[in-house]
Coordinates of C-alpha atoms in Angstrom, one line a residue:
Chain A
X1 CA 0.0 0.0 0.0
X2 CA 1.3 3.4 -0.9
X3 CA 2.0 5.6 2.1
X4 CA 0.6 9.2 1.9
X5 CA 3.2 11.9 2.5
X6 CA 2.9 13.4 5.9
X7 CA 1.6 17.0 5.8
X8 CA 2.7 19.3 8.5
X9 CA 2.2 23.0 9.2
X10 CA 5.0 25.2 8.1
X11 CA 6.5 27.5 10.7
X12 CA 8.5 30.7 9.9
X13 CA 9.7 34.0 11.2
X14 CA 8.2 37.3 10.5
X15 CA 10.7 39.9 11.7
X16 CA 12.5 40.9 13.9
X17 CA 13.8 42.9 10.9
X18 CA 10.7 43.4 8.7
X19 CA 9.5 46.7 7.4
X20 CA 5.9 45.9 8.3
X21 CA 6.7 44.7 11.8
X22 CA 6.6 48.3 13.2
X23 CA 9.8 48.1 15.0
X24 CA 11.6 45.1 16.3
X25 CA 8.9 42.5 16.6
X26 CA 9.4 38.8 15.9
X27 CA 6.3 36.8 15.0
X28 CA 6.5 33.1 14.7
X29 CA 3.8 32.2 12.2
X30 CA 2.5 28.7 11.8
X31 CA 0.8 28.3 8.5
X32 CA -1.2 25.6 6.7
X33 CA -0.7 26.6 3.1
X34 CA -1.6 30.2 3.0
X35 CA -3.8 30.1 6.2
X36 CA -2.3 31.3 9.5
X37 CA -3.0 28.7 12.2
X38 CA -1.1 30.3 15.0
X39 CA 1.0 33.4 15.8
X40 CA 3.5 33.6 18.6
X41 CA 4.8 37.1 19.0
X42 CA 8.2 37.3 20.6
X43 CA 8.6 40.7 22.1
X44 CA 11.2 42.2 24.3
X45 CA 13.8 43.1 21.7
X46 CA 13.4 46.7 22.7
X47 CA 13.2 46.0 26.4
X48 CA 15.2 48.7 28.2
X49 CA 14.0 48.1 31.8
X50 CA 12.9 51.7 32.0
X51 CA 10.6 50.9 34.9
X52 CA 13.6 49.7 36.9
X53 CA 15.7 52.6 35.7
X54 CA 13.1 55.0 37.0
X55 CA 13.4 53.4 40.5
X56 CA 17.0 54.7 40.7
X57 CA 16.3 58.3 39.8
X58 CA 14.4 61.2 41.3
X59 CA 10.9 61.6 39.9
X60 CA 11.6 64.4 37.5
X61 CA 14.5 62.6 35.9
X62 CA 12.2 60.0 34.5
X63 CA 9.9 62.4 32.6
X64 CA 12.2 62.1 29.6
X65 CA 12.0 58.4 29.7
X66 CA 8.2 58.5 29.4
X67 CA 8.6 60.1 25.9
X68 CA 10.5 57.0 24.9
X69 CA 7.8 54.5 25.7
X70 CA 5.4 55.2 22.9
X71 CA 7.8 57.3 20.8
X72 CA 5.1 58.6 18.5
X73 CA 2.8 60.0 21.2
X74 CA 5.4 61.5 23.5
X75 CA 3.5 64.1 25.5
X76 CA 0.6 61.8 26.3
X77 CA 3.0 59.4 28.0
X78 CA 4.4 62.2 30.0
X79 CA 0.9 63.3 30.9
X80 CA 0.0 60.0 32.6
X81 CA 3.2 60.0 34.7
X82 CA 2.8 63.7 35.7
X83 CA -0.8 63.0 36.7
X84 CA 0.2 60.1 38.9
X85 CA 2.8 62.3 40.7
X86 CA 0.3 65.2 41.0
X87 CA -2.3 62.8 42.4
X88 CA 0.1 61.6 45.1
X89 CA 1.4 65.0 46.1
X90 CA -2.1 66.5 45.8
X91 CA -1.4 69.5 43.6
X92 CA -3.2 70.7 40.5
X93 CA -1.8 72.5 37.6
X94 CA -3.0 76.1 36.8
X95 CA -5.9 76.2 34.4
X96 CA -3.8 77.6 31.6
X97 CA -1.4 74.8 31.9
X98 CA -4.3 72.3 31.8
X99 CA -5.4 73.8 28.5
X100 CA -1.9 73.7 27.1
X101 CA -1.6 70.1 28.1
X102 CA -4.9 69.1 26.6
X103 CA -4.0 71.0 23.4
X104 CA -0.8 69.1 23.1
X105 CA -2.4 65.8 24.0
X106 CA -4.7 66.3 21.0
X107 CA -1.8 67.5 18.8
X108 CA -0.1 64.3 19.8
X109 CA -3.2 62.3 19.0
X110 CA -3.2 63.7 15.5
X111 CA 0.6 63.0 15.2
X112 CA 0.1 59.4 16.3
X113 CA -2.9 58.8 14.1
X114 CA -1.1 60.4 11.1
X115 CA 1.8 58.1 11.5
X116 CA -0.5 55.2 12.0
X117 CA -2.5 56.0 8.9
X118 CA 0.5 56.5 6.8
X119 CA 2.2 53.3 7.8
X120 CA -1.0 51.3 7.8
X121 CA -1.7 52.4 4.2
X122 CA 2.0 51.8 3.2
X123 CA 1.8 48.3 4.7
X124 CA -1.3 47.6 2.6
X125 CA 0.2 49.1 -0.5
X126 CA -0.9 52.7 -0.8
X127 CA 2.2 54.8 -0.9
X128 CA 0.8 58.2 -1.5
X129 CA -1.1 58.4 1.8
X130 CA 2.2 58.0 3.7
X131 CA 3.7 61.0 2.0
X132 CA 0.6 63.1 2.7
X133 CA 0.5 62.2 6.3
X134 CA 4.1 63.0 6.9
X135 CA 3.7 66.4 5.3
X136 CA 1.2 67.3 8.0
X137 CA 3.2 65.6 10.8
X138 CA 6.1 67.9 10.0
X139 CA 4.1 71.0 10.9
X140 CA 2.9 69.5 14.2
X141 CA 6.4 68.4 15.1
X142 CA 7.3 72.0 14.5
X143 CA 4.8 72.9 17.2
X144 CA 6.6 70.5 19.5
X145 CA 9.9 72.0 18.7
X146 CA 8.7 75.6 19.2
X147 CA 7.3 74.8 22.6
X148 CA 10.0 72.5 24.0
X149 CA 13.0 72.8 21.8
X150 CA 12.7 69.2 20.7
X151 CA 10.8 67.6 17.8
X152 CA 10.0 64.4 19.6
X153 CA 11.2 63.9 23.1
X154 CA 9.8 67.0 24.6
X155 CA 9.9 66.6 28.4
X156 CA 7.5 69.5 28.4
X157 CA 4.9 68.5 31.0
X158 CA 6.1 68.8 34.6
X159 CA 4.5 68.1 37.9
X160 CA 2.6 71.3 38.6
X161 CA 2.2 72.6 35.1
X162 CA 4.2 72.8 31.9
X163 CA 7.9 73.8 31.5
X164 CA 7.1 77.2 30.0
X165 CA 4.4 79.2 28.4
X166 CA 3.7 79.1 24.7
X167 CA 6.2 81.1 22.6
X168 CA 5.2 84.4 21.1
X169 CA 7.1 83.8 17.9
X170 CA 7.1 80.8 15.6
X171 CA 10.5 79.8 14.3
X172 CA 10.9 80.5 10.5
X173 CA 12.6 78.9 7.6
X174 CA 15.6 80.8 6.3
X175 CA 16.6 81.1 2.6
X176 CA 19.5 79.0 1.6
X177 CA 21.4 78.0 -1.6
X178 CA 18.6 75.5 -2.4
X179 CA 15.5 77.6 -1.5
X180 CA 15.2 81.2 -2.6
X181 CA 13.5 84.1 -0.8
X182 CA 10.2 83.6 -2.7
X183 CA 9.8 80.0 -1.7
X184 CA 10.7 80.8 1.9
X185 CA 8.2 83.6 2.1
X186 CA 5.5 81.2 1.0
X187 CA 6.5 78.7 3.6
X188 CA 6.7 81.3 6.3
X189 CA 3.3 82.7 5.5
X190 CA 1.6 81.1 8.5
X191 CA 4.6 81.5 10.8
X192 CA 4.4 85.3 11.1
X193 CA 2.4 85.2 14.3
X194 CA 2.7 83.3 17.6
X195 CA 2.6 79.5 18.0
X196 CA -1.1 79.8 18.7
X197 CA -1.7 81.5 15.4
X198 CA 0.3 78.8 13.6
X199 CA -1.8 76.0 15.3
X200 CA -5.0 77.9 14.6
X201 CA -4.1 78.1 10.9
X202 CA -3.3 74.4 10.9
X203 CA -6.7 73.6 12.4
X204 CA -8.3 75.6 9.6
X205 CA -6.6 73.6 6.9
X206 CA -6.5 70.2 8.5
X207 CA -10.1 69.0 8.0
X208 CA -9.7 69.5 4.2
X209 CA -6.5 67.4 4.4
X210 CA -8.3 64.6 6.1
X211 CA -10.8 64.7 3.3
X212 CA -7.8 64.1 1.0
X213 CA -6.8 61.0 2.8
X214 CA -10.3 59.8 2.8
X215 CA -10.6 60.3 -0.9
X216 CA -7.7 58.1 -1.4
X217 CA -8.8 55.3 1.0
X218 CA -12.4 55.3 2.3
X219 CA -14.1 54.2 -0.9
X220 CA -11.1 52.7 -2.5
X221 CA -12.0 49.2 -3.7
X222 CA -8.6 47.7 -2.9
X223 CA -8.5 49.3 0.5
X224 CA -11.9 47.8 1.3
X225 CA -10.9 44.4 0.0
X226 CA -7.9 44.4 2.3
X227 CA -9.6 45.7 5.4
X228 CA -13.3 45.0 5.5
X229 CA -14.1 41.9 7.6
X230 CA -10.4 41.3 8.4
X231 CA -9.4 40.8 12.0
X232 CA -12.9 41.0 13.4
X233 CA -13.2 41.1 17.2
X234 CA -16.6 41.3 19.0
X235 CA -17.3 43.8 21.7
X236 CA -17.4 41.1 24.4
X237 CA -14.2 39.5 23.2
X238 CA -12.5 42.9 23.0
X239 CA -13.3 43.6 26.6
X240 CA -12.1 40.1 27.7
X241 CA -8.8 40.6 25.8
X242 CA -8.3 44.0 27.6
X243 CA -8.4 46.1 24.5
X244 CA -8.9 49.8 25.0
X245 CA -9.0 53.0 22.9
X246 CA -9.8 52.8 19.1
X247 CA -9.5 49.0 19.2
X248 CA -12.3 48.8 21.7
X249 CA -14.4 51.6 20.1
X250 CA -13.9 49.9 16.7
X251 CA -16.0 47.0 18.1
X252 CA -18.8 49.4 19.1
X253 CA -18.0 49.9 22.8
X254 CA -18.4 53.6 23.6
X255 CA -15.6 54.0 26.1
X256 CA -13.3 57.0 26.3
X257 CA -11.6 58.2 29.4
X258 CA -11.8 61.7 28.2
X259 CA -15.6 61.5 28.6
X260 CA -16.0 58.8 31.2
X261 CA -13.3 59.7 33.7
X262 CA -12.4 63.2 32.5
X263 CA -9.0 64.6 33.6
X264 CA -7.8 68.2 33.2
X265 CA -10.4 70.3 31.4
X266 CA -11.8 67.7 29.1
X267 CA -15.3 68.0 30.7
X268 CA -15.4 71.6 29.5
X269 CA -14.8 70.8 25.9
X270 CA -17.2 69.8 23.2
X271 CA -16.3 66.7 21.2
X272 CA -17.8 63.3 20.1
X273 CA -16.6 59.8 20.5
X274 CA -16.7 57.8 17.3
X275 CA -17.5 54.1 17.5
X276 CA -17.4 51.3 14.9
X277 CA -19.9 48.6 14.3
X278 CA -18.2 45.5 13.0
X279 CA -14.8 45.6 14.8
X280 CA -12.8 44.9 11.7
X281 CA -9.7 46.7 10.4
X282 CA -11.9 49.0 8.3
X283 CA -14.0 50.2 11.3
X284 CA -10.8 50.8 13.3
X285 CA -9.6 52.9 10.4
X286 CA -12.8 54.9 10.3
X287 CA -12.7 55.4 14.0
X288 CA -9.2 56.8 14.0
X289 CA -9.9 59.1 11.0
X290 CA -12.9 60.5 12.8
X291 CA -10.9 60.9 16.0
X292 CA -8.5 63.1 14.1
X293 CA -11.4 65.4 13.2
X294 CA -12.5 65.5 16.8
X295 CA -9.0 66.2 18.0
X296 CA -8.8 69.0 15.5
X297 CA -12.0 70.5 17.0
X298 CA -10.6 70.2 20.5
X299 CA -7.4 71.9 19.5
X300 CA -9.5 74.7 18.0
X301 CA -11.4 75.2 21.3
X302 CA -8.2 75.2 23.3
X303 CA -6.5 77.7 21.0
X304 CA -9.5 80.0 21.3
X305 CA -9.4 79.8 25.1
X306 CA -5.7 80.2 25.3
X307 CA -5.8 83.3 23.0
X308 CA -8.3 85.0 25.3
X309 CA -6.9 84.0 28.7
X310 CA -3.5 84.3 30.2
X311 CA -2.1 83.3 33.5
X312 CA 0.6 81.2 35.1
X313 CA 1.5 77.8 33.6
X314 CA 3.3 76.5 36.7
X315 CA 2.3 76.3 40.4
X316 CA 4.0 78.6 42.8
X317 CA 4.9 75.8 45.2
X318 CA 8.7 75.7 44.9
X319 CA 9.0 72.5 46.9
X320 CA 7.7 70.8 43.7
X321 CA 8.3 73.2 40.9
X322 CA 11.6 75.1 40.4
X323 CA 11.5 78.8 40.9
X324 CA 12.0 81.1 37.9
X325 CA 15.5 82.0 36.9
X326 CA 15.1 85.7 37.6
X327 CA 14.1 85.1 41.1
X328 CA 17.1 82.9 41.7
X329 CA 19.4 85.9 41.0
X330 CA 18.1 87.8 44.0
X331 CA 16.5 85.4 46.4
X332 CA 18.6 83.1 48.6
X333 CA 15.4 81.0 49.3
X334 CA 14.8 80.5 45.6
X335 CA 18.4 79.4 45.0
X336 CA 18.1 76.8 47.8
X337 CA 14.9 75.5 46.4
X338 CA 16.4 75.2 43.0
X339 CA 19.5 73.4 44.3
X340 CA 17.4 71.0 46.4
X341 CA 15.1 70.3 43.5
X342 CA 17.8 69.8 40.9
X343 CA 19.9 67.5 43.2
X344 CA 17.7 65.6 45.6
X345 CA 14.3 66.3 43.9
X346 CA 11.1 66.1 46.0
X347 CA 9.8 63.4 48.1
X348 CA 6.3 62.1 47.6
X349 CA 4.1 61.0 50.5
X350 CA 4.0 57.2 51.1
X351 CA 1.2 55.6 49.1
X352 CA 0.2 54.4 45.7
X353 CA -1.7 55.9 42.8
X354 CA -2.9 54.9 39.4
X355 CA -3.4 57.6 36.8
X356 CA -4.7 56.8 33.4
X357 CA -5.3 58.9 30.3
X358 CA -6.9 58.3 27.0
X359 CA -3.7 57.8 25.0
X360 CA -4.0 57.8 21.2
X361 CA -3.6 54.0 21.4
X362 CA -5.9 53.3 24.3
X363 CA -5.6 53.5 28.1
X364 CA -2.1 54.4 29.1
X365 CA -1.8 54.2 32.9
X366 CA 1.0 54.7 35.4
X367 CA 0.8 52.8 38.7
X368 CA 3.1 54.6 41.1
X369 CA 4.2 53.2 44.4
X370 CA 6.0 55.6 46.7
X371 CA 7.6 54.8 50.1
X372 CA 8.1 58.4 50.9
X373 CA 11.4 58.8 49.1
X374 CA 12.6 61.1 46.4
X375 CA 12.5 58.2 43.9
X376 CA 9.6 56.1 42.9
X377 CA 9.6 52.7 44.6
X378 CA 7.8 51.1 41.7
X379 CA 6.6 52.5 38.4
X380 CA 4.4 50.2 36.4
X381 CA 3.5 51.4 32.9
X382 CA 0.2 50.1 31.6
X383 CA 1.0 50.3 28.0
X384 CA -2.1 50.4 25.7
X385 CA -0.4 48.4 23.0
X386 CA 0.6 45.5 25.2
X387 CA -2.8 43.8 25.4
X388 CA -3.4 44.7 21.8
X389 CA -0.4 42.7 20.6
X390 CA -1.3 39.9 23.0
X391 CA -4.6 39.6 21.2
X392 CA -2.9 39.3 17.8
X393 CA -3.1 35.5 17.8
X394 CA -6.8 35.6 18.2
X395 CA -7.3 38.3 15.6
X396 CA -5.3 36.6 12.9
X397 CA -6.1 32.9 13.3
X398 CA -7.7 31.6 10.1
X399 CA -6.7 34.6 7.9
X400 CA -4.2 34.6 5.0
X401 CA -0.6 35.5 5.4
X402 CA -1.1 38.8 3.6
X403 CA -3.7 39.8 6.3
X404 CA -1.1 39.5 9.0
X405 CA 0.3 42.8 7.9
X406 CA -3.1 44.4 7.7
X407 CA -4.2 43.3 11.1
X408 CA -0.9 43.9 12.8
X409 CA -0.8 47.5 11.6
X410 CA -4.4 48.1 12.5
X411 CA -3.5 47.4 16.1
X412 CA -1.3 50.5 16.0
X413 CA 1.5 49.1 18.0
X414 CA 4.8 50.7 19.0
X415 CA 7.3 48.4 20.4
X416 CA 8.8 51.1 22.6
X417 CA 5.8 51.0 25.0
X418 CA 5.1 47.2 24.6
X419 CA 8.7 46.2 25.5
X420 CA 9.3 49.2 27.8
Chain B
X1 CA -16.7 58.0 38.5
X2 CA -19.1 56.6 40.9
X3 CA -18.6 56.4 44.6
X4 CA -15.7 54.2 45.9
X5 CA -17.1 54.2 49.4
X6 CA -20.3 52.5 48.3
X7 CA -18.2 50.0 46.4
X8 CA -16.1 49.3 49.4
X9 CA -19.2 48.7 51.5
X10 CA -20.7 46.4 48.9
X11 CA -17.6 44.3 48.7
X12 CA -17.3 44.2 52.5
X13 CA -20.8 42.9 52.9
X14 CA -20.7 40.4 50.0
X15 CA -17.2 39.0 50.2
X16 CA -16.1 39.3 53.8
X17 CA -15.0 35.7 53.7
X18 CA -12.7 36.2 50.7
X19 CA -10.9 39.5 51.5
X20 CA -8.4 40.4 54.1
X21 CA -8.8 44.2 54.2
X22 CA -9.9 47.2 52.2
X23 CA -8.5 50.7 52.0
X24 CA -9.4 53.9 50.2
X25 CA -6.7 56.3 49.4
X26 CA -6.7 59.1 46.9
X27 CA -10.2 58.0 45.9
X28 CA -8.9 54.6 44.8
X29 CA -10.1 51.4 46.4
X30 CA -7.5 48.7 47.3
X31 CA -8.6 45.3 48.4
X32 CA -6.1 42.8 49.9
X33 CA -6.8 39.2 49.2
X34 CA -4.9 36.1 50.2
X35 CA -3.5 34.1 47.3
X36 CA -6.0 31.2 47.6
X37 CA -9.0 33.4 47.2
X38 CA -7.9 35.5 44.3
X39 CA -9.6 33.3 41.7
X40 CA -13.1 33.1 43.4
X41 CA -12.9 36.8 44.3
X42 CA -12.1 37.9 40.7
X43 CA -14.7 35.5 39.2
X44 CA -17.3 37.0 41.5
X45 CA -16.3 40.6 40.6
X46 CA -16.5 39.8 36.9
X47 CA -19.8 37.9 37.0
X48 CA -22.0 39.8 39.5
X49 CA -23.8 42.5 37.5
X50 CA -23.5 45.0 40.4
X51 CA -19.7 44.9 40.1
X52 CA -19.2 43.9 36.5
X53 CA -15.4 44.2 36.5
X54 CA -14.9 42.7 33.0
X55 CA -11.8 44.5 31.9
X56 CA -8.5 43.5 33.4
X57 CA -6.4 46.7 33.1
X58 CA -3.1 45.5 34.5
X59 CA -1.3 42.9 36.5
X60 CA 2.1 43.7 37.9
X61 CA 4.5 42.4 40.4
X62 CA 6.0 44.5 43.2
X63 CA 9.1 43.6 45.3
X64 CA 8.9 45.1 48.8
X65 CA 12.4 44.1 49.8
X66 CA 13.7 47.7 50.2
X67 CA 10.5 49.4 51.0
X68 CA 11.0 52.3 53.3
X69 CA 14.8 52.0 53.3
X70 CA 16.8 55.0 52.5
X71 CA 20.4 55.2 51.2
X72 CA 21.0 58.4 53.1
X73 CA 19.9 59.1 56.7
X74 CA 18.4 62.5 57.0
X75 CA 16.8 62.5 60.4
X76 CA 20.0 62.1 62.4
X77 CA 23.5 63.5 61.7
X78 CA 26.1 60.8 61.5
X79 CA 29.4 60.8 63.3
X80 CA 31.2 60.5 60.0
X81 CA 29.5 63.5 58.4
X82 CA 28.2 63.5 54.9
X83 CA 30.0 61.6 52.2
X84 CA 29.9 61.6 48.5
X85 CA 29.9 57.9 47.6
X86 CA 26.9 55.9 48.7
X87 CA 26.7 52.1 48.6
X88 CA 23.6 50.4 47.4
X89 CA 21.4 48.8 49.9
X90 CA 22.4 45.2 50.3
X91 CA 20.7 43.9 53.4
X92 CA 17.2 42.5 53.5
X93 CA 15.5 44.9 55.7
X94 CA 11.9 44.2 55.2
X95 CA 11.8 41.1 57.3
X96 CA 8.5 41.2 59.0
X97 CA 6.4 41.7 55.8
X98 CA 5.9 39.4 52.9
X99 CA 8.3 40.3 50.1
X100 CA 6.3 40.1 46.9
X101 CA 2.9 41.3 45.8
X102 CA 0.9 41.0 42.7
X103 CA -1.3 44.0 42.0
X104 CA -4.3 43.7 39.8
X105 CA -6.2 46.7 38.4
X106 CA -9.7 46.0 37.2
X107 CA -12.1 48.3 35.4
X108 CA -15.9 48.1 35.1
X109 CA -17.1 49.7 31.9
X110 CA -20.8 49.7 32.9
X111 CA -20.4 51.1 36.4
X112 CA -17.4 53.2 35.5
X113 CA -15.4 52.0 38.5
X114 CA -11.9 50.9 39.2
X115 CA -10.6 48.6 41.8
X116 CA -7.1 47.5 42.8
X117 CA -6.5 44.1 44.3
X118 CA -3.3 43.2 46.0
X119 CA -2.0 39.7 46.9
X120 CA 1.0 39.5 49.1
X121 CA 3.2 36.5 48.4
X122 CA 5.9 34.8 50.4
X123 CA 9.5 35.1 49.4
X124 CA 10.0 31.3 49.5
X125 CA 7.0 30.4 47.6
X126 CA 5.8 33.3 45.4
X127 CA 2.9 31.4 43.8
X128 CA -0.6 32.6 43.0
X129 CA -3.4 31.2 40.9
X130 CA -3.5 32.3 37.3
X131 CA -6.5 34.4 36.2
X132 CA -6.2 33.4 32.6
X133 CA -9.5 31.6 32.6
X134 CA -11.4 34.6 34.0
X135 CA -9.6 37.3 32.1
X136 CA -7.9 36.0 28.9
X137 CA -5.8 39.2 28.8
X138 CA -4.0 38.0 32.0
X139 CA -1.9 35.8 29.7
X140 CA 0.9 38.3 28.9
X141 CA 0.7 40.3 32.1
X142 CA 1.4 37.1 34.1
X143 CA 4.2 36.1 31.8
X144 CA 5.7 39.5 32.4
X145 CA 5.4 39.3 36.2
X146 CA 6.9 35.8 36.1
X147 CA 9.8 37.1 33.9
X148 CA 10.6 40.2 35.9
X149 CA 9.9 39.0 39.4
X150 CA 9.8 35.2 39.3
X151 CA 6.2 35.0 40.5
X152 CA 4.7 31.7 39.6
X153 CA 1.1 31.6 38.3
X154 CA -0.5 28.3 38.9
X155 CA -2.6 27.1 36.0
X156 CA -1.0 29.3 33.4
X157 CA -0.7 27.2 30.3
X158 CA 2.3 28.9 28.8
X159 CA 4.4 30.6 31.5
X160 CA 7.5 31.5 29.4
X161 CA 9.7 34.6 29.7
X162 CA 8.3 37.5 27.8
X163 CA 10.5 40.6 27.9
X164 CA 14.1 39.4 28.6
X165 CA 16.5 37.8 26.3
X166 CA 16.4 34.1 25.2
X167 CA 18.4 32.2 27.9
X168 CA 18.3 35.0 30.4
X169 CA 19.0 34.0 34.0
X170 CA 17.4 35.6 37.0
X171 CA 14.5 38.0 37.5
X172 CA 15.7 41.5 36.8
X173 CA 13.1 43.6 38.5
X174 CA 13.8 42.1 41.9
X175 CA 15.3 44.7 44.2
X176 CA 18.4 42.6 44.8
X177 CA 19.1 42.3 41.1
X178 CA 21.7 45.0 40.2
X179 CA 20.6 47.8 37.9
X180 CA 23.6 47.2 35.6
X181 CA 22.7 43.6 35.3
X182 CA 25.0 40.6 35.8
X183 CA 26.4 39.8 32.4
X184 CA 27.4 41.9 29.4
X185 CA 28.1 40.9 25.8
X186 CA 31.1 41.8 23.7
X187 CA 32.8 40.6 20.5
X188 CA 35.8 38.5 21.2
X189 CA 38.3 38.9 18.4
X190 CA 40.3 35.8 19.3
X191 CA 37.3 33.5 19.4
X192 CA 35.7 35.3 16.5
X193 CA 32.3 35.5 18.2
X194 CA 30.2 37.4 20.6
X195 CA 30.7 36.2 24.2
X196 CA 29.0 36.8 27.6
X197 CA 31.1 37.9 30.5
X198 CA 30.4 39.3 34.0
X199 CA 29.6 43.1 33.9
X200 CA 32.5 45.4 34.2
X201 CA 30.3 48.4 35.3
X202 CA 31.0 49.5 38.8
X203 CA 27.7 49.9 40.6
X204 CA 27.3 53.4 41.9
X205 CA 24.5 55.7 43.1
X206 CA 24.2 59.1 41.5
X207 CA 21.5 60.4 43.6
X208 CA 20.9 58.8 47.0
X209 CA 17.4 57.7 48.0
X210 CA 16.3 59.8 50.9
X211 CA 13.0 59.6 52.8
X212 CA 11.8 62.8 54.3
X213 CA 8.9 62.5 56.7
X214 CA 8.8 66.1 57.6
X215 CA 5.9 68.3 56.6
X216 CA 7.6 70.3 54.0
X217 CA 5.7 68.6 51.1
X218 CA 2.3 68.8 52.7
X219 CA 0.3 70.9 50.3
X220 CA -3.3 71.2 49.6
X221 CA -5.8 69.5 51.9

């Protein structure tokens, strides 16, 4: 009798060096023909033990590390950390600082969603969207740079407020050998006023630009073939798997911390929470695109408020926040405060706090344990992307190999926060 | 967010047999549970509609070995005066308490409430029941806590390391694990390959940990 050949599933690596792996992610795929039977993500290739590192430093030294968790939504990470500290020490930032924080949170949300949209489209095969998205990202990164001096790792939010008030002048392009005066004048047209004027002009233009992206994608036949009914997760399963943010809302669960557990001044703003219906890649795409429109409207409201109202952006308590430079020149007390804050830092009362924000990717939380020292005893970062990637196996099972890329990028993962 | 005090009362009346203590601080409810009751307690919290904690937000390990131990005394002056170099804390100072804890954060979407559950674990046998059957999302969180703290989760089907390197030895987030690690890698020209060797970094403390219990930071209230 002729023996049939033994058929076995084929196992292969996806990554760690793969352009669609969104960083250093290694997936071990088990396939039966073209069908994916199992995925085993191997993470940790970007593990830097930041949480342990934070245990060895005074609180403020770790703000910069927060930027490096989810390195495409920097200020949002800072925000959660700052909120946890403020909760423990029981201070509240001045109202103007709260508006600035919310404005930059939403700028960050657009930054994140633009990068996500660009790379998601690129993964699926639409090159143009990527270029469009990065064109707008550049302007928002200029806002980051204008306010903090850094395009990405801002370290702008501080316990008790923000590092400094918004600048009155927007940095401008200069003519060079490659770009003549006429070009430069055109580029600088919306940079003549303050940072707020620049952001305001951006919010005027941005909805039309979102329409441009949507023209390219929303009704695109190929786009729909690649995303509709791919990676479906039901609302019940999404909750069980710990999904939050657009991943959860894409499945039709109306849950947004900005509405449900508002922090800062979100309860005074007018915005809507978009939700999906089917919980597939296409719905998650629609949710995120609509979120960009909502963020744009929030930024507009913040700009309006900030243009009308001025005030301090940092609390006056110099046990927590450093005194202004000018004061240090003449006041011994201020100099001592500055010295103590820059060397030893401040001690938080013994206790523990969990502060969460609606990060562009989902719920980003900081669990802070303090034993009364000038350093955190334990910082646990609840990264939004972590449970999302853990759910990958369930989302992909039974799909084709080509869908792995579509589902993976619809999760919006950044390995910086997953590996920590 | 709805009232945490009401939640505390409800939990106290319903599950007095399962919990050890409750505490509210900063408007956050913390419930301490002994390891053998964590599974029934979480199952009840998930299934009972008046609690409805269906979303497991986070699971993390904590090592209380050096809790409340400073590297620099500030209350009393020392005979030797202040010195620049400080040595890391080496002794186990937290003798009377259990060393490890697993902290769970749950969220109820319908009631808009959060709860924190803490389970203290013994140093010699840091084992707790896995919650993977109640919350599928516990899978990776528990693998992480196992990897970083060496906490065992009974009933977890696939308790592998998650974040550290293949072949890593030890549990790096334990307080007695040095910050600089134990091994480093370098390319050995003679052998023609990358080798592991003990770290050459001298451990040092840049900013000593101080605990100040005076009232200078008391603000607000």
